[in-house]
PDB file of C-alpha atoms and ligand atoms in Angstrom:
ATOM      1  CA  MET A   1     -24.855  86.904  29.271  1.00 85.00           C
ATOM      2  CA  ARG A   2     -22.656  88.842  26.857  1.00 97.00           C
ATOM      3  CA  THR A   3     -19.649  86.950  25.476  1.00 97.00           C
ATOM      4  CA  PRO A   4     -16.483  88.962  26.133  1.00 98.00           C
ATOM      5  CA  ILE A   5     -14.468  89.988  23.116  1.00 98.00           C
ATOM      6  CA  ILE A   6     -10.763  90.766  22.962  1.00 98.00           C
ATOM      7  CA  ALA A   7      -9.889  92.570  19.740  1.00 98.00           C
ATOM      8  CA  GLY A   8      -6.322  93.404  18.824  1.00 98.00           C
ATOM      9  CA  ASN A   9      -5.762  96.572  16.819  1.00 98.00           C
ATOM     10  CA  TRP A  10      -2.394  96.271  15.134  1.00 98.00           C
ATOM     11  CA  LYS A  11      -2.585  99.751  13.615  1.00 98.00           C
ATOM     12  CA  MET A  12       0.172 100.216  10.984  1.00 98.00           C
ATOM     13  CA  PHE A  13       2.343  97.417  12.327  1.00 98.00           C
ATOM     14  CA  LYS A  14       3.356  94.047  10.866  1.00 98.00           C
ATOM     15  CA  THR A  15       4.394  92.913   7.436  1.00 98.00           C
ATOM     16  CA  ILE A  16       2.893  89.731   5.982  1.00 98.00           C
ATOM     17  CA  VAL A  17       5.855  87.714   7.269  1.00 98.00           C
ATOM     18  CA  GLU A  18       5.438  89.148  10.776  1.00 98.00           C
ATOM     19  CA  ALA A  19       1.686  88.572  10.726  1.00 98.00           C
ATOM     20  CA  LYS A  20       2.162  84.918   9.743  1.00 98.00           C
ATOM     21  CA  GLU A  21       4.616  84.418  12.577  1.00 98.00           C
ATOM     22  CA  PHE A  22       2.098  85.900  15.036  1.00 98.00           C
ATOM     23  CA  ALA A  23      -0.630  83.583  13.712  1.00 98.00           C
ATOM     24  CA  GLN A  24       1.537  80.489  14.078  1.00 97.00           C
ATOM     25  CA  ASN A  25       2.427  81.397  17.671  1.00 98.00           C
ATOM     26  CA  ALA A  26      -1.162  82.321  18.512  1.00 97.00           C
ATOM     27  CA  LYS A  27      -2.479  79.033  17.113  1.00 96.00           C
ATOM     28  CA  ALA A  28       0.048  77.059  19.134  1.00 95.00           C
ATOM     29  CA  GLY A  29      -0.936  78.673  22.440  1.00 95.00           C
ATOM     30  CA  ASN A  30      -4.645  79.257  21.868  1.00 94.00           C
ATOM     31  CA  THR A  31      -6.453  77.195  24.483  1.00 92.00           C
ATOM     32  CA  SER A  32      -9.072  79.391  26.124  1.00 88.00           C
ATOM     33  CA  THR A  33     -12.704  79.232  25.209  1.00 90.00           C
ATOM     34  CA  GLY A  34     -15.635  81.465  26.038  1.00 94.00           C
ATOM     35  CA  VAL A  35     -13.982  84.622  24.698  1.00 97.00           C
ATOM     36  CA  GLN A  36     -14.393  85.954  21.193  1.00 97.00           C
ATOM     37  CA  LYS A  37     -10.968  86.597  19.659  1.00 98.00           C
ATOM     38  CA  VAL A  38     -10.386  89.090  16.876  1.00 98.00           C
ATOM     39  CA  ILE A  39      -7.246  90.452  15.244  1.00 98.00           C
ATOM     40  CA  CYS A  40      -7.632  93.700  13.301  1.00 99.00           C
ATOM     41  CA  ALA A  41      -4.647  93.744  10.978  1.00 98.00           C
ATOM     42  CA  PRO A  42      -3.440  96.045   8.193  1.00 98.00           C
ATOM     43  CA  PHE A  43      -5.157  95.312   4.871  1.00 98.00           C
ATOM     44  CA  THR A  44      -2.028  93.785   3.318  1.00 98.00           C
ATOM     45  CA  ALA A  45      -1.690  91.137   6.045  1.00 98.00           C
ATOM     46  CA  LEU A  46      -5.361  90.082   6.039  1.00 98.00           C
ATOM     47  CA  PRO A  47      -5.289  87.431   3.257  1.00 98.00           C
ATOM     48  CA  ALA A  48      -2.255  85.684   4.759  1.00 98.00           C
ATOM     49  CA  LEU A  49      -3.798  85.791   8.221  1.00 98.00           C
ATOM     50  CA  SER A  50      -7.057  84.477   6.837  1.00 97.00           C
ATOM     51  CA  ALA A  51      -5.221  81.433   5.466  1.00 97.00           C
ATOM     52  CA  GLU A  52      -3.140  80.921   8.630  1.00 97.00           C
ATOM     53  CA  LEU A  53      -6.086  81.259  11.006  1.00 97.00           C
ATOM     54  CA  ALA A  54      -8.573  79.177   8.978  1.00 96.00           C
ATOM     55  CA  GLY A  55     -10.199  76.576  11.202  1.00 95.00           C
ATOM     56  CA  THR A  56      -9.323  78.423  14.425  1.00 97.00           C
ATOM     57  CA  ASP A  57     -11.610  80.562  16.600  1.00 97.00           C
ATOM     58  CA  ILE A  58      -9.504  83.672  15.976  1.00 98.00           C
ATOM     59  CA  ALA A  59     -11.501  85.950  13.686  1.00 98.00           C
ATOM     60  CA  LEU A  60     -10.226  88.672  11.417  1.00 98.00           C
ATOM     61  CA  GLY A  61     -10.982  92.352  11.503  1.00 98.00           C
ATOM     62  CA  ALA A  62     -10.023  95.349   9.388  1.00 98.00           C
ATOM     63  CA  GLN A  63      -9.228  98.763  10.825  1.00 98.00           C
ATOM     64  CA  ASN A  64     -11.249 100.842   8.387  1.00 98.00           C
ATOM     65  CA  MET A  65     -13.228 100.642   5.138  1.00 98.00           C
ATOM     66  CA  HIS A  66     -15.118 102.933   2.784  1.00 98.00           C
ATOM     67  CA  PHE A  67     -18.884 103.156   3.008  1.00 98.00           C
ATOM     68  CA  GLU A  68     -19.488 102.911  -0.739  1.00 98.00           C
ATOM     69  CA  GLU A  69     -19.693  99.532  -2.426  1.00 98.00           C
ATOM     70  CA  GLN A  70     -17.452 100.528  -5.335  1.00 98.00           C
ATOM     71  CA  GLY A  71     -16.445 103.570  -7.339  1.00 98.00           C
ATOM     72  CA  ALA A  72     -13.774 106.137  -8.039  1.00 98.00           C
ATOM     73  CA  PHE A  73     -12.351 106.320  -4.521  1.00 98.00           C
ATOM     74  CA  THR A  74      -8.612 105.909  -5.028  1.00 98.00           C
ATOM     75  CA  GLY A  75      -6.910 104.110  -2.173  1.00 98.00           C
ATOM     76  CA  GLU A  76     -10.086 102.878  -0.512  1.00 98.00           C
ATOM     77  CA  ILE A  77     -11.361  99.374   0.309  1.00 98.00           C
ATOM     78  CA  SER A  78     -15.041  98.371   0.183  1.00 98.00           C
ATOM     79  CA  PRO A  79     -17.023  96.205   2.627  1.00 98.00           C
ATOM     80  CA  SER A  80     -17.405  93.360   0.109  1.00 98.00           C
ATOM     81  CA  MET A  81     -13.657  93.364  -0.583  1.00 98.00           C
ATOM     82  CA  LEU A  82     -13.152  92.690   3.117  1.00 98.00           C
ATOM     83  CA  LYS A  83     -15.791  89.955   3.156  1.00 98.00           C
ATOM     84  CA  GLU A  84     -14.158  88.311   0.164  1.00 97.00           C
ATOM     85  CA  ILE A  85     -10.905  87.746   2.077  1.00 97.00           C
ATOM     86  CA  GLY A  86     -12.527  86.328   5.195  1.00 97.00           C
ATOM     87  CA  VAL A  87     -12.874  89.452   7.335  1.00 98.00           C
ATOM     88  CA  SER A  88     -15.803  89.518   9.760  1.00 98.00           C
ATOM     89  CA  TYR A  89     -15.188  92.611  11.925  1.00 98.00           C
ATOM     90  CA  VAL A  90     -14.205  96.178  11.116  1.00 99.00           C
ATOM     91  CA  ILE A  91     -13.087  98.968  13.433  1.00 99.00           C
ATOM     92  CA  ILE A  92     -14.958 102.163  12.627  1.00 98.00           C
ATOM     93  CA  GLY A  93     -14.235 105.663  13.895  1.00 98.00           C
ATOM     94  CA  HIS A  94     -11.021 104.925  15.768  1.00 98.00           C
ATOM     95  CA  SER A  95      -9.811 108.198  17.313  1.00 98.00           C
ATOM     96  CA  GLU A  96      -6.664 108.081  15.158  1.00 98.00           C
ATOM     97  CA  ARG A  97      -8.866 108.072  12.071  1.00 98.00           C
ATOM     98  CA  ARG A  98     -11.045 110.828  13.493  1.00 98.00           C
ATOM     99  CA  GLN A  99      -7.919 112.864  14.309  1.00 97.00           C
ATOM    100  CA  TYR A 100      -5.683 112.260  11.261  1.00 97.00           C
ATOM    101  CA  PHE A 101      -8.040 111.211   8.474  1.00 98.00           C
ATOM    102  CA  ASN A 102     -11.046 113.502   8.870  1.00 96.00           C
ATOM    103  CA  GLU A 103     -13.405 110.771  10.063  1.00 98.00           C
ATOM    104  CA  THR A 104     -16.585 112.482  11.266  1.00 98.00           C
ATOM    105  CA  ASP A 105     -19.684 111.319  13.115  1.00 98.00           C
ATOM    106  CA  GLU A 106     -21.420 111.386   9.726  1.00 98.00           C
ATOM    107  CA  THR A 107     -18.889 109.154   7.942  1.00 98.00           C
ATOM    108  CA  VAL A 108     -18.797 106.868  10.983  1.00 98.00           C
ATOM    109  CA  ASN A 109     -22.559 106.425  10.675  1.00 98.00           C
ATOM    110  CA  LYS A 110     -22.334 105.737   6.932  1.00 98.00           C
ATOM    111  CA  LYS A 111     -19.619 103.147   7.556  1.00 98.00           C
ATOM    112  CA  VAL A 112     -21.574 101.433  10.339  1.00 98.00           C
ATOM    113  CA  VAL A 113     -24.606 101.180   8.037  1.00 98.00           C
ATOM    114  CA  ALA A 114     -22.444  99.826   5.183  1.00 98.00           C
ATOM    115  CA  ALA A 115     -20.640  97.329   7.419  1.00 98.00           C
ATOM    116  CA  LEU A 116     -23.880  95.856   8.747  1.00 98.00           C
ATOM    117  CA  LYS A 117     -25.334  95.698   5.247  1.00 98.00           C
ATOM    118  CA  ALA A 118     -22.287  93.659   4.191  1.00 98.00           C
ATOM    119  CA  ASP A 119     -22.627  91.386   7.226  1.00 98.00           C
ATOM    120  CA  LEU A 120     -19.496  92.743   8.898  1.00 98.00           C
ATOM    121  CA  VAL A 121     -19.597  93.422  12.640  1.00 98.00           C
ATOM    122  CA  PRO A 122     -18.640  97.042  13.282  1.00 98.00           C
ATOM    123  CA  ILE A 123     -16.459  97.846  16.291  1.00 99.00           C
ATOM    124  CA  VAL A 124     -17.479 101.459  16.771  1.00 98.00           C
ATOM    125  CA  CYS A 125     -15.018 103.620  18.702  1.00 98.00           C
ATOM    126  CA  VAL A 126     -16.124 106.511  20.875  1.00 98.00           C
ATOM    127  CA  GLY A 127     -14.227 108.482  23.487  1.00 98.00           C
ATOM    128  CA  GLU A 128     -13.227 111.885  24.772  1.00 98.00           C
ATOM    129  CA  SER A 129      -9.957 113.817  24.606  1.00 96.00           C
ATOM    130  CA  LEU A 130      -8.091 114.884  27.750  1.00 95.00           C
ATOM    131  CA  GLU A 131      -9.307 118.473  27.305  1.00 96.00           C
ATOM    132  CA  GLN A 132     -12.883 117.292  27.030  1.00 97.00           C
ATOM    133  CA  ARG A 133     -12.507 115.082  30.081  1.00 96.00           C
ATOM    134  CA  GLU A 134     -11.032 117.906  32.132  1.00 95.00           C
ATOM    135  CA  ALA A 135     -13.870 120.181  31.015  1.00 97.00           C
ATOM    136  CA  GLY A 136     -16.392 117.615  32.317  1.00 97.00           C
ATOM    137  CA  GLU A 137     -17.655 116.841  28.813  1.00 98.00           C
ATOM    138  CA  THR A 138     -17.080 113.068  28.728  1.00 98.00           C
ATOM    139  CA  SER A 139     -20.715 112.012  28.929  1.00 98.00           C
ATOM    140  CA  ASP A 140     -21.832 114.600  26.343  1.00 98.00           C
ATOM    141  CA  ILE A 141     -19.100 113.485  23.936  1.00 98.00           C
ATOM    142  CA  VAL A 142     -19.819 109.771  24.179  1.00 98.00           C
ATOM    143  CA  ARG A 143     -23.566 110.438  23.946  1.00 98.00           C
ATOM    144  CA  THR A 144     -23.168 112.504  20.776  1.00 98.00           C
ATOM    145  CA  GLN A 145     -20.793 110.014  19.157  1.00 98.00           C
ATOM    146  CA  THR A 146     -22.935 106.997  20.084  1.00 98.00           C
ATOM    147  CA  GLU A 147     -26.207 108.562  18.910  1.00 98.00           C
ATOM    148  CA  ALA A 148     -24.608 109.637  15.628  1.00 98.00           C
ATOM    149  CA  ALA A 149     -22.893 106.312  14.941  1.00 98.00           C
ATOM    150  CA  PHE A 150     -26.104 104.292  15.274  1.00 98.00           C
ATOM    151  CA  SER A 151     -28.517 106.809  13.766  1.00 98.00           C
ATOM    152  CA  GLY A 152     -31.158 105.153  11.572  1.00 98.00           C
ATOM    153  CA  LEU A 153     -30.326 101.587  12.616  1.00 98.00           C
ATOM    154  CA  THR A 154     -32.697  98.979  14.004  1.00 98.00           C
ATOM    155  CA  PRO A 155     -32.392  97.644  17.569  1.00 98.00           C
ATOM    156  CA  ALA A 156     -31.273  94.266  16.151  1.00 98.00           C
ATOM    157  CA  GLN A 157     -28.484  95.934  14.160  1.00 98.00           C
ATOM    158  CA  VAL A 158     -27.303  97.825  17.226  1.00 98.00           C
ATOM    159  CA  ALA A 159     -27.424  94.679  19.368  1.00 98.00           C
ATOM    160  CA  GLY A 160     -25.184  92.935  16.836  1.00 98.00           C
ATOM    161  CA  SER A 161     -22.609  95.737  16.851  1.00 98.00           C
ATOM    162  CA  ILE A 162     -19.729  96.308  19.237  1.00 98.00           C
ATOM    163  CA  ILE A 163     -18.854  99.602  20.848  1.00 99.00           C
ATOM    164  CA  ALA A 164     -15.334 100.373  22.064  1.00 98.00           C
ATOM    165  CA  TYR A 165     -15.073 103.134  24.642  1.00 98.00           C
ATOM    166  CA  GLU A 166     -11.578 104.501  24.160  1.00 98.00           C
ATOM    167  CA  PRO A 167     -10.649 107.672  26.020  1.00 98.00           C
ATOM    168  CA  ILE A 168      -8.157 109.300  23.652  1.00 97.00           C
ATOM    169  CA  TRP A 169      -5.789 110.247  26.471  1.00 96.00           C
ATOM    170  CA  ALA A 170      -5.404 106.557  27.354  1.00 95.00           C
ATOM    171  CA  ILE A 171      -4.550 105.263  23.858  1.00 95.00           C
ATOM    172  CA  GLY A 172      -0.930 104.273  23.457  1.00 91.00           C
ATOM    173  CA  THR A 173       0.079 106.430  26.418  1.00 93.00           C
ATOM    174  CA  GLY A 174       0.455 103.826  29.145  1.00 91.00           C
ATOM    175  CA  ARG A 175      -2.030 105.954  31.118  1.00 91.00           C
ATOM    176  CA  SER A 176      -5.090 103.717  31.377  1.00 89.00           C
ATOM    177  CA  SER A 177      -8.449 104.754  32.771  1.00 91.00           C
ATOM    178  CA  THR A 178      -9.288 103.218  36.126  1.00 96.00           C
ATOM    179  CA  ALA A 179     -11.615 100.267  35.724  1.00 98.00           C
ATOM    180  CA  GLU A 180     -14.266 102.104  37.769  1.00 97.00           C
ATOM    181  CA  ASP A 181     -14.116 105.251  35.618  1.00 97.00           C
ATOM    182  CA  ALA A 182     -14.221 103.183  32.421  1.00 98.00           C
ATOM    183  CA  ASN A 183     -17.227 101.265  33.724  1.00 98.00           C
ATOM    184  CA  GLU A 184     -19.004 104.494  34.638  1.00 98.00           C
ATOM    185  CA  THR A 185     -18.657 105.897  31.110  1.00 98.00           C
ATOM    186  CA  ILE A 186     -19.540 102.560  29.523  1.00 98.00           C
ATOM    187  CA  ALA A 187     -22.701 102.485  31.655  1.00 98.00           C
ATOM    188  CA  ILE A 188     -23.553 105.943  30.250  1.00 98.00           C
ATOM    189  CA  ILE A 189     -23.074 104.616  26.710  1.00 98.00           C
ATOM    190  CA  ARG A 190     -25.338 101.668  27.554  1.00 98.00           C
ATOM    191  CA  SER A 191     -27.987 104.031  28.909  1.00 98.00           C
ATOM    192  CA  VAL A 192     -27.859 106.027  25.655  1.00 98.00           C
ATOM    193  CA  ILE A 193     -28.474 102.796  23.738  1.00 98.00           C
ATOM    194  CA  ALA A 194     -31.355 101.967  26.107  1.00 98.00           C
ATOM    195  CA  GLU A 195     -32.967 105.376  25.540  1.00 98.00           C
ATOM    196  CA  LYS A 196     -32.710 105.123  21.768  1.00 98.00           C
ATOM    197  CA  PHE A 197     -33.143 101.401  21.103  1.00 98.00           C
ATOM    198  CA  GLY A 198     -34.673  99.907  24.258  1.00 98.00           C
ATOM    199  CA  GLN A 199     -33.433  98.171  27.370  1.00 98.00           C
ATOM    200  CA  GLU A 200     -33.158  94.752  25.729  1.00 98.00           C
ATOM    201  CA  THR A 201     -30.809  96.072  23.039  1.00 98.00           C
ATOM    202  CA  ALA A 202     -28.744  97.877  25.668  1.00 98.00           C
ATOM    203  CA  GLN A 203     -28.320  94.641  27.590  1.00 98.00           C
ATOM    204  CA  GLN A 204     -27.276  92.777  24.432  1.00 98.00           C
ATOM    205  CA  VAL A 205     -24.782  95.176  22.868  1.00 98.00           C
ATOM    206  CA  ARG A 206     -21.186  94.534  23.845  1.00 98.00           C
ATOM    207  CA  ILE A 207     -19.109  97.470  24.984  1.00 98.00           C
ATOM    208  CA  GLN A 208     -15.348  97.155  25.267  1.00 98.00           C
ATOM    209  CA  TYR A 209     -12.846  99.375  27.012  1.00 98.00           C
ATOM    210  CA  GLY A 210      -9.703 100.404  25.120  1.00 98.00           C
ATOM    211  CA  GLY A 211      -6.664 102.387  26.204  1.00 97.00           C
ATOM    212  CA  SER A 212      -3.387 100.927  27.466  1.00 95.00           C
ATOM    213  CA  VAL A 213      -4.933  97.553  28.351  1.00 97.00           C
ATOM    214  CA  LYS A 214      -2.262  94.975  29.197  1.00 97.00           C
ATOM    215  CA  PRO A 215      -2.141  91.428  30.560  1.00 97.00           C
ATOM    216  CA  GLU A 216      -1.512  92.976  34.015  1.00 97.00           C
ATOM    217  CA  ASN A 217      -4.687  95.087  34.099  1.00 97.00           C
ATOM    218  CA  ILE A 218      -7.199  93.168  31.937  1.00 98.00           C
ATOM    219  CA  ALA A 219      -8.725  91.364  34.946  1.00 97.00           C
ATOM    220  CA  SER A 220      -9.624  94.636  36.657  1.00 97.00           C
ATOM    221  CA  TYR A 221     -11.638  95.748  33.613  1.00 98.00           C
ATOM    222  CA  MET A 222     -13.293  92.370  33.194  1.00 98.00           C
ATOM    223  CA  ALA A 223     -14.427  92.481  36.831  1.00 97.00           C
ATOM    224  CA  GLN A 224     -16.652  95.474  36.012  1.00 98.00           C
ATOM    225  CA  PRO A 225     -20.299  94.722  35.234  1.00 97.00           C
ATOM    226  CA  ASP A 226     -20.601  96.805  32.059  1.00 98.00           C
ATOM    227  CA  ILE A 227     -17.233  96.047  30.421  1.00 98.00           C
ATOM    228  CA  ASP A 228     -17.419  93.242  27.875  1.00 98.00           C
ATOM    229  CA  GLY A 229     -13.814  92.972  26.804  1.00 98.00           C
ATOM    230  CA  ALA A 230     -11.130  95.190  25.351  1.00 98.00           C
ATOM    231  CA  LEU A 231      -9.828  96.750  22.160  1.00 98.00           C
ATOM    232  CA  VAL A 232      -6.064  96.560  22.520  1.00 98.00           C
ATOM    233  CA  GLY A 233      -3.284  98.178  20.527  1.00 98.00           C
ATOM    234  CA  GLY A 234       0.282  97.744  21.748  1.00 97.00           C
ATOM    235  CA  ALA A 235      -0.276  94.675  23.920  1.00 98.00           C
ATOM    236  CA  SER A 236      -1.888  92.760  21.038  1.00 98.00           C
ATOM    237  CA  LEU A 237       1.229  92.768  18.873  1.00 98.00           C
ATOM    238  CA  VAL A 238       2.893  89.780  20.503  1.00 98.00           C
ATOM    239  CA  ALA A 239       0.991  86.479  20.368  1.00 98.00           C
ATOM    240  CA  ASP A 240       1.825  85.508  23.933  1.00 97.00           C
ATOM    241  CA  SER A 241       0.642  88.856  25.274  1.00 98.00           C
ATOM    242  CA  TYR A 242      -2.547  88.697  23.169  1.00 98.00           C
ATOM    243  CA  LEU A 243      -3.299  85.198  24.519  1.00 98.00           C
ATOM    244  CA  GLN A 244      -2.703  86.399  28.081  1.00 97.00           C
ATOM    245  CA  LEU A 245      -5.316  89.099  27.492  1.00 98.00           C
ATOM    246  CA  VAL A 246      -7.721  86.458  26.225  1.00 97.00           C
ATOM    247  CA  ASN A 247      -7.024  84.276  29.270  1.00 96.00           C
ATOM    248  CA  GLY A 248      -7.581  87.269  31.511  1.00 95.00           C
ATOM    249  CA  ALA A 249     -11.014  87.775  29.963  1.00 95.00           C
ATOM    250  CA  SER A 250     -12.166  84.168  30.184  1.00 89.00           C
TER     251      SER A 250
HETATM  252  C1  PEP B 301      -6.101 101.177  20.306  1.00 88.13           C
HETATM  253  O1  PEP B 301      -5.319 101.244  19.377  1.00 88.13           O
HETATM  254  O2  PEP B 301      -7.302 101.143  20.085  1.00 88.13           O
HETATM  255  C2  PEP B 301      -5.568 101.143  21.672  1.00 88.13           C
HETATM  256  C3  PEP B 301      -6.409 101.079  22.667  1.00 88.13           C
HETATM  257  O3  PEP B 301      -4.198 101.180  21.806  1.00 88.13           O
HETATM  258  P1  PEP B 301      -3.344 100.835  23.136  1.00 88.13           P
HETATM  259  O4  PEP B 301      -3.894  99.558  23.683  1.00 88.13           O
HETATM  260  O5  PEP B 301      -1.944 100.714  22.650  1.00 88.13           O
HETATM  261  O6  PEP B 301      -3.557 101.969  24.080  1.00 88.13           O
END
């Protein structure tokens, strides 16, 4: 049995004050068990959230990091800097970073390797654009991205990672994939993991769906056999809505 995981991706939203308010509301209403809860906040809000959420089962994630441990990389944050402030997850290769910040399959792989080395759980994003989907390239795209992201890793490292299948056309658009279509692509991703790392690893690795997930549609995704939770942007920004997503996954 794979424990479902609901990860909020706040993107470039929330000041420290706003993040603290979210944490206080989330703590007050956090009753469900059996679901792993993660909030991926902007770097500046992470220390305050770490203090506010100490002693709860809501874990902290970052939205990016550099793959080097230290050095002359102005503006970057290293894996150990994240560990130091209580972060345990890190989103890697989100389509917005691939699109706007030149993230490539190669840098995604380097970051996944560095995250695991630092004992951070990578949430590795893969997914096709609308053009690619319409050209029938979805399975090729997710195969290429998945193989590249986990290149050189051991089965145990892959099993301990999280994959988020996020079709780009569904992110922040209100146009979500059907649960059946999402499950079909996630099953392809799982089969790629099975081919490369063995069936046992494929059955262990958790694969989330992401793209316009809301409290109203979370149950339909969770009802699918291969979907192990969600990576959620917009609907994770309000504590009540985030907790409804968690309830919907439990
Ligand atoms: C995301 O940011 O990864 C995402 C899926 O966003 P949204 O839920 O807003 O579509």
